[in-house]
XYZ file of C-alpha atoms in Angstrom:
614
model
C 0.000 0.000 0.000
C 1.210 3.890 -0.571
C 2.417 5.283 2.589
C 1.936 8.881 2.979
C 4.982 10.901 2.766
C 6.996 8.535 1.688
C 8.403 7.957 -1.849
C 7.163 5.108 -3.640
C 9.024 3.482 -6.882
C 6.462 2.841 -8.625
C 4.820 6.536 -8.461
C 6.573 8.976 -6.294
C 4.712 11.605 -4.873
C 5.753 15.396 -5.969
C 4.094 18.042 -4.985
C 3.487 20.285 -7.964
C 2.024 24.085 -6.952
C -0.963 22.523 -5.094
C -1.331 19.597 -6.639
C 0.225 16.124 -6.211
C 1.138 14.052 -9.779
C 1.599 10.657 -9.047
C 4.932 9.557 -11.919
C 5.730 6.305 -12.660
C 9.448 5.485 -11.666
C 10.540 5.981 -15.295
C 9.402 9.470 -16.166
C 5.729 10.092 -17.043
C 2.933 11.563 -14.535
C 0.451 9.192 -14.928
C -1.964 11.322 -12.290
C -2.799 14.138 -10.755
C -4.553 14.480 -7.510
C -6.472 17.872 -6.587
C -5.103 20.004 -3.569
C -7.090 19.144 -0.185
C -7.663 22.964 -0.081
C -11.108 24.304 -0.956
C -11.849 26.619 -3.505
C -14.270 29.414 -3.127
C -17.429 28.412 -3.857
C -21.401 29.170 -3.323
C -22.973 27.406 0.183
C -26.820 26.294 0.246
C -29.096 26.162 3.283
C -30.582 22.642 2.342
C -29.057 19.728 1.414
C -27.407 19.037 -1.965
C -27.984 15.724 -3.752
C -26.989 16.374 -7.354
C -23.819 18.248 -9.318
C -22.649 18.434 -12.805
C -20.050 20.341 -14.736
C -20.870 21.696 -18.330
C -17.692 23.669 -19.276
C -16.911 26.439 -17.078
C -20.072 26.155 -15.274
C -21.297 23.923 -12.486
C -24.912 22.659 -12.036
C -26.082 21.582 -8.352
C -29.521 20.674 -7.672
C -31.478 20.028 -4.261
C -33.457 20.307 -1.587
C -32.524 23.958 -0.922
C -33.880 27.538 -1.249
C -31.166 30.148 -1.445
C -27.708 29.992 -2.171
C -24.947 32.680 -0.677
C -22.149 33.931 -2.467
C -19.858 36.424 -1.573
C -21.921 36.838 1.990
C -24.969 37.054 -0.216
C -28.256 35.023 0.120
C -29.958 34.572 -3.031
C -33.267 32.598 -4.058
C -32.708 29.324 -5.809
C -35.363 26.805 -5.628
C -33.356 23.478 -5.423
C -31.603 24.232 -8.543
C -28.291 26.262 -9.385
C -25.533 27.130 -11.270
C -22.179 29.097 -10.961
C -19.081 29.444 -12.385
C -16.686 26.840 -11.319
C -13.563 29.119 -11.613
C -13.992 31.763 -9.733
C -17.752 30.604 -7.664
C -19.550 33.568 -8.743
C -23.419 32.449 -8.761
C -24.941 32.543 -12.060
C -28.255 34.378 -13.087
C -29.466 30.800 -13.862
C -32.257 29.870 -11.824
C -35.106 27.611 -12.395
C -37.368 26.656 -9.752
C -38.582 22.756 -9.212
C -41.291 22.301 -6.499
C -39.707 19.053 -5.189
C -36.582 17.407 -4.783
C -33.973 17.381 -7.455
C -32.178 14.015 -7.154
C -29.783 13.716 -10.295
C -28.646 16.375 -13.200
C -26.906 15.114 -16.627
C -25.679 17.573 -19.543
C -26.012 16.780 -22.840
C -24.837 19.687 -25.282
C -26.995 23.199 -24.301
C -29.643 21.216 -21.833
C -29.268 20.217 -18.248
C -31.197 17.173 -17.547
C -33.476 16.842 -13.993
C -34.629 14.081 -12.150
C -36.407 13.786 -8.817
C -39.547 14.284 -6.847
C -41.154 17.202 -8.596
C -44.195 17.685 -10.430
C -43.231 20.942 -11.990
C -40.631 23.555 -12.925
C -40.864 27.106 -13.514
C -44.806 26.553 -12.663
C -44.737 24.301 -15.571
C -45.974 20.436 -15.466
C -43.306 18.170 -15.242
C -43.533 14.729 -14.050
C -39.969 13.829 -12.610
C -37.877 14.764 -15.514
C -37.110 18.092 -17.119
C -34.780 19.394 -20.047
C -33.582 22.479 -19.133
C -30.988 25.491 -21.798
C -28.023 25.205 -20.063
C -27.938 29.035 -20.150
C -31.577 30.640 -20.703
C -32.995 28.284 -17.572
C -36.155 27.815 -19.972
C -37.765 24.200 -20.200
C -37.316 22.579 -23.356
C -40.631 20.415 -24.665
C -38.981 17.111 -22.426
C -41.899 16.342 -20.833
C -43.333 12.703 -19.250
C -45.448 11.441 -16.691
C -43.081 8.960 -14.466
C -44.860 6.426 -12.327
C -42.173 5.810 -8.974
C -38.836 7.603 -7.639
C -36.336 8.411 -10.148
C -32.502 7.850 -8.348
C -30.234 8.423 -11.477
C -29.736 10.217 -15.246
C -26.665 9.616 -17.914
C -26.235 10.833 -20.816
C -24.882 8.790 -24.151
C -25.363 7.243 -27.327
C -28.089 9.442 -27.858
C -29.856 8.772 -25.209
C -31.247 10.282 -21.745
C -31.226 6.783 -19.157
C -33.726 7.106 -16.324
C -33.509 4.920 -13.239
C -34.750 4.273 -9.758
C -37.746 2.406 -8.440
C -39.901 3.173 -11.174
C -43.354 1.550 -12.932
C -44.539 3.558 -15.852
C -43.377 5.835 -18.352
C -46.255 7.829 -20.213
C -48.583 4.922 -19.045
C -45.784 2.341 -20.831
C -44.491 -0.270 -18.525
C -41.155 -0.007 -17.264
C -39.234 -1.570 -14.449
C -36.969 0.429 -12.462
C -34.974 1.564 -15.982
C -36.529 3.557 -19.086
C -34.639 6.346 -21.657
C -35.428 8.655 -24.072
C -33.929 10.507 -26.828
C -32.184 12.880 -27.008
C -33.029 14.286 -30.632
C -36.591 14.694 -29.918
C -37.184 14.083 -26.504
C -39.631 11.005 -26.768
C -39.496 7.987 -24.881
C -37.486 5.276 -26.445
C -37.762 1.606 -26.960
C -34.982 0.709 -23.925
C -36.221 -0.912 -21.511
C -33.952 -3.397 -19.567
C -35.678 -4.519 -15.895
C -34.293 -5.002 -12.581
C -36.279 -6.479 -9.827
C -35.494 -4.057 -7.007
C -34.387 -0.570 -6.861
C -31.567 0.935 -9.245
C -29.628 3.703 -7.489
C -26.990 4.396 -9.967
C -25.859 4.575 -13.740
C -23.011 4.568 -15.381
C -22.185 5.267 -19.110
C -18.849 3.156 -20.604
C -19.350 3.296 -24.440
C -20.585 0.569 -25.605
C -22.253 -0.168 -22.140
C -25.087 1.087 -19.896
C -23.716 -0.254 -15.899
C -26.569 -0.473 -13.194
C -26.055 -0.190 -9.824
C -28.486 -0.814 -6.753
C -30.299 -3.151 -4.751
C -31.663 -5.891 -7.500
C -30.921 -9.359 -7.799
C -31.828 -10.091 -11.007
C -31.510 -7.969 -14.711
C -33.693 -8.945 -17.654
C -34.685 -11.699 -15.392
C -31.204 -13.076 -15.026
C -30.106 -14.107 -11.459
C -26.492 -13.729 -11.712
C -26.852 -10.049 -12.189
C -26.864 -9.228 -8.121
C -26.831 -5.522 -7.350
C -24.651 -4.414 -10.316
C -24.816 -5.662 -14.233
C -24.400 -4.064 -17.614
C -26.295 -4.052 -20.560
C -26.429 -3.135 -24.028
C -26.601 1.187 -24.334
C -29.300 0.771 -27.830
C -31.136 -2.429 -27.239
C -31.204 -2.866 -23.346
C -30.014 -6.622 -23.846
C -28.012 -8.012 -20.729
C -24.150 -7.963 -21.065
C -23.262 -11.714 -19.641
C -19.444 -11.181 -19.862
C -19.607 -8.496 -17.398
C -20.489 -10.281 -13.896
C -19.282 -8.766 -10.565
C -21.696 -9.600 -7.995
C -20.841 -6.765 -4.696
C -21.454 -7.827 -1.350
C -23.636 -4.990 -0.879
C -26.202 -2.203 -1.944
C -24.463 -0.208 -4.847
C -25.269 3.152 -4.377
C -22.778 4.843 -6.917
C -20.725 4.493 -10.280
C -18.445 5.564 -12.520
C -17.013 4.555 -15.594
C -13.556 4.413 -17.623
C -11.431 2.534 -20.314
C -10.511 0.207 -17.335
C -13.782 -1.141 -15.837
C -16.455 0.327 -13.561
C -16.138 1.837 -9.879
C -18.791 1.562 -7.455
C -19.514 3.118 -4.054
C -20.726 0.222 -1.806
C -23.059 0.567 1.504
C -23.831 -2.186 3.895
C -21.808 -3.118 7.066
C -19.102 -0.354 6.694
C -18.718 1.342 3.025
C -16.710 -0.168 0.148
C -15.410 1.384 -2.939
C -14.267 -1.646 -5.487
C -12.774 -1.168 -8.637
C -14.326 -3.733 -11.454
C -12.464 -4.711 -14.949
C -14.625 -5.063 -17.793
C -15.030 -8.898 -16.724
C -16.283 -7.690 -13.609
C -12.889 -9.071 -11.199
C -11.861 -7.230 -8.689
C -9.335 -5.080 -9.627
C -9.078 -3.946 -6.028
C -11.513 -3.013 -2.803
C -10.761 -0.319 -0.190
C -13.045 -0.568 3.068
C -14.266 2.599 5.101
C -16.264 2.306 8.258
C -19.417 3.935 7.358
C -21.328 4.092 3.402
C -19.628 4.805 0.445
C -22.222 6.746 -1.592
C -20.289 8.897 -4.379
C -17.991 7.625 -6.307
C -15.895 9.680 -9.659
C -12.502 9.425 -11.400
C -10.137 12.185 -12.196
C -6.885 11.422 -14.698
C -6.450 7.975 -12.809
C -7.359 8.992 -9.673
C -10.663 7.923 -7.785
C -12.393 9.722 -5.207
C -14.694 8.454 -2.991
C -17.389 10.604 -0.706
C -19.720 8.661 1.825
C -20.899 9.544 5.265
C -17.598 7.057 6.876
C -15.055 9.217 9.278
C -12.038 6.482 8.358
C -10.452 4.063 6.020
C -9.706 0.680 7.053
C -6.133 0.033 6.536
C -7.188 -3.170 5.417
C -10.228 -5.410 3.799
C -11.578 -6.406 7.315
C -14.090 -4.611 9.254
C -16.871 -6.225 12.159
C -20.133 -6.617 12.042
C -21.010 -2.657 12.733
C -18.406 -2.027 10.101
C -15.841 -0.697 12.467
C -12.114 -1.163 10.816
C -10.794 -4.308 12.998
C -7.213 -4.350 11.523
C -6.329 -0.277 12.037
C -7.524 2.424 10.495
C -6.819 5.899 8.955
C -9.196 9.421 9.587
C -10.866 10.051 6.265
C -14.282 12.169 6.532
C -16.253 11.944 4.017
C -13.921 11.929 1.494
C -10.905 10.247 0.186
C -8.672 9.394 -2.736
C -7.224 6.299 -4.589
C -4.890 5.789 -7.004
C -5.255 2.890 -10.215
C -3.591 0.080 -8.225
C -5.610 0.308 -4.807
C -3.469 2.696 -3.114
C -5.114 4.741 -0.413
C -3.716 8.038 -1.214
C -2.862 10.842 1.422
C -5.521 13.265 -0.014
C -8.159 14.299 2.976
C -10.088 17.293 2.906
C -12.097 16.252 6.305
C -15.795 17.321 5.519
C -18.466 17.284 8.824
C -21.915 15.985 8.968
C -23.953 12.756 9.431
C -24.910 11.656 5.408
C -21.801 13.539 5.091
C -21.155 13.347 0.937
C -24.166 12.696 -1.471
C -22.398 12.899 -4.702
C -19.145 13.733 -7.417
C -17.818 15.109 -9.924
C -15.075 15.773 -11.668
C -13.913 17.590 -14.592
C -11.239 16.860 -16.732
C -11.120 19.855 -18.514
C -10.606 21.843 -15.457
C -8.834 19.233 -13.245
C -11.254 19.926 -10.227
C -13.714 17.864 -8.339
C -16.694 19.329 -6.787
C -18.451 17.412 -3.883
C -22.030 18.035 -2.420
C -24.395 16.466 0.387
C -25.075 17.402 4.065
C -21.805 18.718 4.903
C -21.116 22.169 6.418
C -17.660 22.488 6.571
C -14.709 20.870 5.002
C -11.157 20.840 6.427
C -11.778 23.689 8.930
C -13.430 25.978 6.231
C -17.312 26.732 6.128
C -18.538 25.216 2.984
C -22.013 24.341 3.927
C -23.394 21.260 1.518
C -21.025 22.036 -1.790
C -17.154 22.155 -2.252
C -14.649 22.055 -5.168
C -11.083 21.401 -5.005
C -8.822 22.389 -7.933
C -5.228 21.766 -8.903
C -5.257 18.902 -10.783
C -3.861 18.673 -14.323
C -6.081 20.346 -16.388
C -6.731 18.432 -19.388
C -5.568 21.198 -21.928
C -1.937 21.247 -19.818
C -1.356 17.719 -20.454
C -0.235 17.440 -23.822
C -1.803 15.945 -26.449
C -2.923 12.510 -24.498
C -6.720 12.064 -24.373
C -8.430 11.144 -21.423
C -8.813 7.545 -22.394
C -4.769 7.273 -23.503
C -4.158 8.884 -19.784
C -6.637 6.340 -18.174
C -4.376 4.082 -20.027
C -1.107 5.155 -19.103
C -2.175 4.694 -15.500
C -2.805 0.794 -15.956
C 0.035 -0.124 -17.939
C 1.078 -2.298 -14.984
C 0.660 -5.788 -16.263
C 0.849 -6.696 -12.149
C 0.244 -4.442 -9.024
C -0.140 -6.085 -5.514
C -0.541 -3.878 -2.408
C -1.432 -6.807 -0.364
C -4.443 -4.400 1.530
C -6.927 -6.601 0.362
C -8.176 -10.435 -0.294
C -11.262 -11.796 -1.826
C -13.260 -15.074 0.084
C -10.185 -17.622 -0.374
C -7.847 -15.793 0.622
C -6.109 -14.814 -2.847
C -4.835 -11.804 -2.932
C -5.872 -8.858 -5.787
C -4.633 -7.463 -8.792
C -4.414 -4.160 -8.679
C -3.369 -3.487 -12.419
C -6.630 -4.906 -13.651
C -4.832 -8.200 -15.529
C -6.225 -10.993 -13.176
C -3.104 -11.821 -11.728
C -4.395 -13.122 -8.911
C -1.468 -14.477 -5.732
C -2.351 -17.687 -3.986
C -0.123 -18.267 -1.509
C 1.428 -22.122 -1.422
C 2.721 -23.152 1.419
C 4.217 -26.381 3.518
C 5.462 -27.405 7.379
C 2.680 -24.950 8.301
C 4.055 -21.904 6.655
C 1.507 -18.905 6.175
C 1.713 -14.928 5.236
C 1.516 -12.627 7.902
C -0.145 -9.401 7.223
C 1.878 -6.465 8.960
C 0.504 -2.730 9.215
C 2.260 -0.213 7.528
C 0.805 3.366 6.800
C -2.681 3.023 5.477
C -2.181 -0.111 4.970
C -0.776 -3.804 5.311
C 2.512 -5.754 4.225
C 3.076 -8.894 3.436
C 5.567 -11.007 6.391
C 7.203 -14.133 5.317
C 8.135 -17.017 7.414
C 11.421 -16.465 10.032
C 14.452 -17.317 9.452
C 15.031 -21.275 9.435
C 17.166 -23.998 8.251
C 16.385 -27.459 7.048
C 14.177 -29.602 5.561
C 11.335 -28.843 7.944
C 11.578 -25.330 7.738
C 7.870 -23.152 7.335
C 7.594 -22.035 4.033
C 5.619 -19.584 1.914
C 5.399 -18.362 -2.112
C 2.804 -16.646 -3.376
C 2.272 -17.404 -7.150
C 0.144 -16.490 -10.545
C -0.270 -18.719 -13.275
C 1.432 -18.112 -16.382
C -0.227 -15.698 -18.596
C 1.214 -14.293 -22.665
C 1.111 -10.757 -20.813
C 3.791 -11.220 -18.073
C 6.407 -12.327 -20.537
C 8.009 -9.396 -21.931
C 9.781 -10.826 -24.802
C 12.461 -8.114 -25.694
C 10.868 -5.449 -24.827
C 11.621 -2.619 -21.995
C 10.384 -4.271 -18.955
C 10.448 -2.465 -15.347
C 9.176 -4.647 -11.448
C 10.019 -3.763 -8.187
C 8.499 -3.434 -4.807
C 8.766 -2.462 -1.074
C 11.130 -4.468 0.558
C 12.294 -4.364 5.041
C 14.570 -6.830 5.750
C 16.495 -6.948 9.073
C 20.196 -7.936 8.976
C 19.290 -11.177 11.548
C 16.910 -12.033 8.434
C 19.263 -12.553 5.551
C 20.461 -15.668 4.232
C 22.617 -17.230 1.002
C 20.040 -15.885 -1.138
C 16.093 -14.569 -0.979
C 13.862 -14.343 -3.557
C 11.374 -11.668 -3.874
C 10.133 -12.101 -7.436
C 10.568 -13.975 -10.263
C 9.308 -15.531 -13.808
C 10.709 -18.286 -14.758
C 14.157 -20.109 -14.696
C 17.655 -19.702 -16.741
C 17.185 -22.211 -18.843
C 13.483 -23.158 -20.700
C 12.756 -20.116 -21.863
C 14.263 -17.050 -19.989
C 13.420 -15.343 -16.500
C 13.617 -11.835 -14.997
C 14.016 -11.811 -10.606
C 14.370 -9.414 -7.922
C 16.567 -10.861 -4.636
C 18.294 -10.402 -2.042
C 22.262 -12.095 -2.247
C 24.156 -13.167 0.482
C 24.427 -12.435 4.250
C 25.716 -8.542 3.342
C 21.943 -8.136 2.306
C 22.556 -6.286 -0.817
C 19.780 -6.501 -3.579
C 20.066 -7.643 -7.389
C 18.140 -8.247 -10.717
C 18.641 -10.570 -12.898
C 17.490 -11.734 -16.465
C 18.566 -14.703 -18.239
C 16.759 -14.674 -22.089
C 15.383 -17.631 -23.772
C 18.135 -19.007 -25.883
C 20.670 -18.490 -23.208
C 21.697 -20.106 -19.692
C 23.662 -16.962 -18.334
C 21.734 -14.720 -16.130
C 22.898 -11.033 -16.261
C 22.771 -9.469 -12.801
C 22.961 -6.306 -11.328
C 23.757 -6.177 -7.884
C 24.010 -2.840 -5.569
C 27.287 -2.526 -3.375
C 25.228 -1.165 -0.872
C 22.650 -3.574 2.008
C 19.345 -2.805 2.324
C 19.227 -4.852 5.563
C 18.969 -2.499 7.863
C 15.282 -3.197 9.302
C 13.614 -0.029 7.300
C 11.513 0.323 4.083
C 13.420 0.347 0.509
C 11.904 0.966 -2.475
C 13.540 -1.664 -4.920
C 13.467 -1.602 -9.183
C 15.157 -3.754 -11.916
C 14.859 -1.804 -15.133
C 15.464 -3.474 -18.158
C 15.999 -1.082 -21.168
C 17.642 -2.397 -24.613
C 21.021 -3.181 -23.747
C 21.136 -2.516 -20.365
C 19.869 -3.587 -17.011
C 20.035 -1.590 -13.549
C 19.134 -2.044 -10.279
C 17.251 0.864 -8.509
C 17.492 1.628 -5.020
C 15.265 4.348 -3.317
C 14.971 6.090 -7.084
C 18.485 6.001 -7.308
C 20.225 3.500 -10.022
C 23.342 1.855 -8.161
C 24.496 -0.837 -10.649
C 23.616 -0.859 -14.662
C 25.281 -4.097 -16.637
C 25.043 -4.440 -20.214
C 22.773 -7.275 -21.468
C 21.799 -8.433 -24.889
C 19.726 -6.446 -27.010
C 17.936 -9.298 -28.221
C 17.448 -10.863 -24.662
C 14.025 -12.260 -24.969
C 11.800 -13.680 -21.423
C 9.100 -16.454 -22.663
C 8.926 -18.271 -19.916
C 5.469 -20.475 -19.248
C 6.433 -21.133 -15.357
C 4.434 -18.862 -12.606
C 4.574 -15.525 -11.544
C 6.228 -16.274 -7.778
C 6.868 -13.518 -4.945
C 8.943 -14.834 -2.072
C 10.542 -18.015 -3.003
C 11.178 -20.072 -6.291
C 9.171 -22.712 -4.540
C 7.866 -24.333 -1.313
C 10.797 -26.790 -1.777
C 13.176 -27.000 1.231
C 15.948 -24.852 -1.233
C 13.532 -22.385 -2.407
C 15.410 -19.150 -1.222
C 12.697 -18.375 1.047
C 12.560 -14.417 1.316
C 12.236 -13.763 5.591
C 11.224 -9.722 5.315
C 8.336 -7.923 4.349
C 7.171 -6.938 1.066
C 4.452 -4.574 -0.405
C 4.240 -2.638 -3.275
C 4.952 -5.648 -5.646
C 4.523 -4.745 -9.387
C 5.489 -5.987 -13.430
C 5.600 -3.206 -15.823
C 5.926 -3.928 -19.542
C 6.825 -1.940 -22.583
């Protein structure tokens, strides 16, 4: 896990004006994470359920009645805009008679959902179209049988869900659209059996989120499924199955993210599959959820994050915990990140969103202050790397860059047998093997947990423990550039002949590439032996790292040359073949070649354990 003010190889941590960028150990920020600071910004006297960004200009919506700005109340009837630069409030101002539950923005028209039957003194049923600058309704207008909960925008389409019956006196259950060209209600019309809380637009995908256990009638669609964003049909390769109400989404290149309630909050990052790419557990609801340039944020009414994937039965963290209220950040591989504005209140944070274009979040929901500040129910933090600042990478090639790892393991959490996840997204999944009654030991460290290995023994009967993936095409790197590492404490009482940390494959049957430990002196080295060859190349650092703290540990292959980094700084480079190829079909192992009794057993800790390739 990412330890806060610490360096980390695999992103370090610079702070850049007031933002942090998260860079890979080669070179390139892959993220940047908004300041904890709040920006000026509007407060409302009623709670805030609903935000979205069109431009310059942010769009809340409510249960509210004025707004102040600059020490100024002004009449807004649970809807609002302002400008998201500076906060000024603007002279937009239509008036719903009920609560607004969820905006969208689709070109020049804001989008409404919620408990009203009319704005501006104008009939309409639950939904509204609204000129994103005049405030005027636009013809949108249907009668809505039930509660709607959520609106996205795509494919040409306006998506509608909740706990719904009817649409214009059509059946529809809990899910209905319509389009966007001419505002009339379409032919989508997926089902759920219970409640649908949230949506979530991914291209060529529609996700629902909620409280159902079934979609299109299918049973194996519990609480979260996808289907198909023209004809409603369900999407059976995507099947994730949460252990709890899903209260929020959001969507990128790399999967789905979803804000979890139940017995302490959850936010759990999904691949397109639907595995677990990785979970991070808070002690109260998780009910906003958004992604910013590889980042995630998370809003909920919890006061901490559990440091690991274990809380009790009232959701308490059992295995330590960090202060997080209301809010909190995580980075592409699982990371709990440092970021913590500290927001107030009970129900605490309602709902995100972000905006690329700006690099800010906004945040709204029952809060009145946030880190010390008075922000009562709406708050925006800036500083992030403003889309039009970083170069010419689209979102999408960004969300990208930030899951090039073809393995991440943080070791913070586990899924129901005890494997442990991959945080890159691939599948890679660790089961530990073990014999004479080795087993891992999970150690706290920051946020977090490491990963303990066995004590130092010797003979035959000696615990031990390997954790190991099965061979997959996409950890061999062939010839190409190939960078792995992780966070290694060793003690100098803990060091033997020689300790693995990680490895694929062997010298000779096609190739390998390792991280140890050699030797008593404790002194760290990679090596990479290619497929047509039996040498291994190694570079070793003159300098121990057993000296009982944290080191950050790389091997970084490159063309002709491979180096051993230490801390971020390169301490041995040896030349290697350019043509050096790794195609090895043996597992992925962390800690030991084997379970055998000479398996160079690593005795430390380890976290932070990652494959990067190309």
């Amino acid at each position: 896990m990412r330890k806060s003010g610490k360096s980390a190889v695999r992103r370090r941590v610079l702070i850049v004006g007031v933002a942090t960028a998260l860079t890979a150990a080669g070179g390139a920020a892959l993220a940047g994470v908004v300041s904890p600071d709040p920006v000026v910004s509007p407060s409302f006297n009623g709670p805030v359920y609903a935000v979205a960004y069109r431009g310059d200009t942010v769009y809340v919506g409510g249960n509210f009645s004025s707004a102040n700005a600059g020490g100024k109340n002004v009449t807004r009837t649970r809807l609002a805009a302002f400008n998201a630069r500076t906060g000024a409030l603007l002279d937009w101002s239509p008036a719903a008679d009920a609560n607004v539950r969820a905006l969208a923005v689709d070109g020049d028209v804001v989008y409404a959902a919620g408990d009203f039957d009319n704005v501006n003194g104008t009939a309409r049923d639950a939904v509204a179209g609204i000129g994103a600058t005049s405030g005027q309704l636009t013809p949108l207008r249907h009668t809505v049988l039930g509660q709607p909960n959520a609106l996205v925008t795509g494919n040409g389409r306006l998506y509608l869900a909740g706990r719904i019956t009817g649409v214009d006196g059509q059946p529809r259950t809990n899910l209905a659209a319509f389009t966007l060209a001419t505002g009339a209600l379409d032919a989508w019309a997926p089902t759920t059996d219970d409640t649908v809380n949230a949506l979530a637009y991914g291209g060529d995908r529609v996700y629902l989120g909620g409280r159902f256990h079934k979609t299109n009638g299918v049973g194996s669609t519990l609480r979260l499924s996808a289907v198909d964003p023209a004809t409603g049909v369900l999407d059976k390769t995507f099947v994730a199955k949460p252990v709890s109400q899903v209260f929020a989404l959001a969507a990128d290149q790399a999967g789905v993210y979803a804000a979890l309630g139940g017995q302490g909050g959850r936010a759990v990052a999904y691949t397109r599959t639907g595995q677990t790419r990785w979970t991070r557990v808070f002690d109260g609801d998780a009910q906003a959820i958004a992604t910013l340039d590889g980042t995630t944020y998370v809003g909920g009414h919890f006061d901490k994050a559990c440091t690991t994937s274990n809380n009790g039965i009232k959701g308490q963290c059992t295995d330590g915990s960090v202060v997080r209220g209301k809010l909190a950040a995580i980075d592409a591989q699982g990371n709990l990140l440092a970021w913590s504005p500290q927001a107030n209140g009970v129900a605490g944070t309602r709902q995100l969103a972000t905006s690329p274009t700006l690099g800010t979040i906004s945040a709204v929901g029952d809060f009145t202050t946030v880190g010390g500040v008075t922000r009562k129910r709406y708050v925006s933090f800036g500083g992030g790397l403003p889309s039009a600042l970083a170069g010419a990478r689209s979102v999408t090639e960004k969300a990208d860059a930030a899951n090039d790892y073809v393995a991440s393991y943080n070791f913070d959490t586990t899924i129901a047998d005890g494997t442990f996840d991959d945080g890159s997204g691939h599948g890679h999944l660790l089961r530990a093997v073990v014999r004479n009654g080795g087993k891992p030991t999970m150690t706290p460290r920051g946020a977090g947990q490491a990963l303990t290995f066995p004590p130092k023994c010797t003979g035959a009967t000696c615990p031990r423990v390997v954790l190991q993936a099965p061979d997959t095409a996409d950890l061999n790197p062939g010839n190409r550039p190939l960078r792995y590492g992780a966070a290694v404490l060793l003690a100098a009482a803990e060091t033997a002949t020689g300790e693995n940390i990680l490895q694929k494959g062997y010298s000779t049957g096609g190739g390998q590439y390792k991280l140890q430990v050699d030797g008593v002196s404790g002194k760290p080295s990679c090596g990479m032996g290619g497929k047509d060859e039996t040498a291994v190349h190694i570079a070793r650092s003159r300098e121990s790292i057993a000296d009982g703290k944290w080191h950050n540990l790389e091997c970084r292959r490159t063309g002709p040359t491979l180096s051993i980094v230490v801390d971020d700084q390169v301490k041995t480079s040896v030349a290697v073949p350019v043509e050096l190829s790794v195609l090895s079909s043996m597992p992925f192992s962390v800690g030991g070649k084997g379970v055998g009794a000479d398996n160079d057993q690593f005795h430390g800790s380890l976290d932070d354990v990652w494959i990067h390739i190309g």
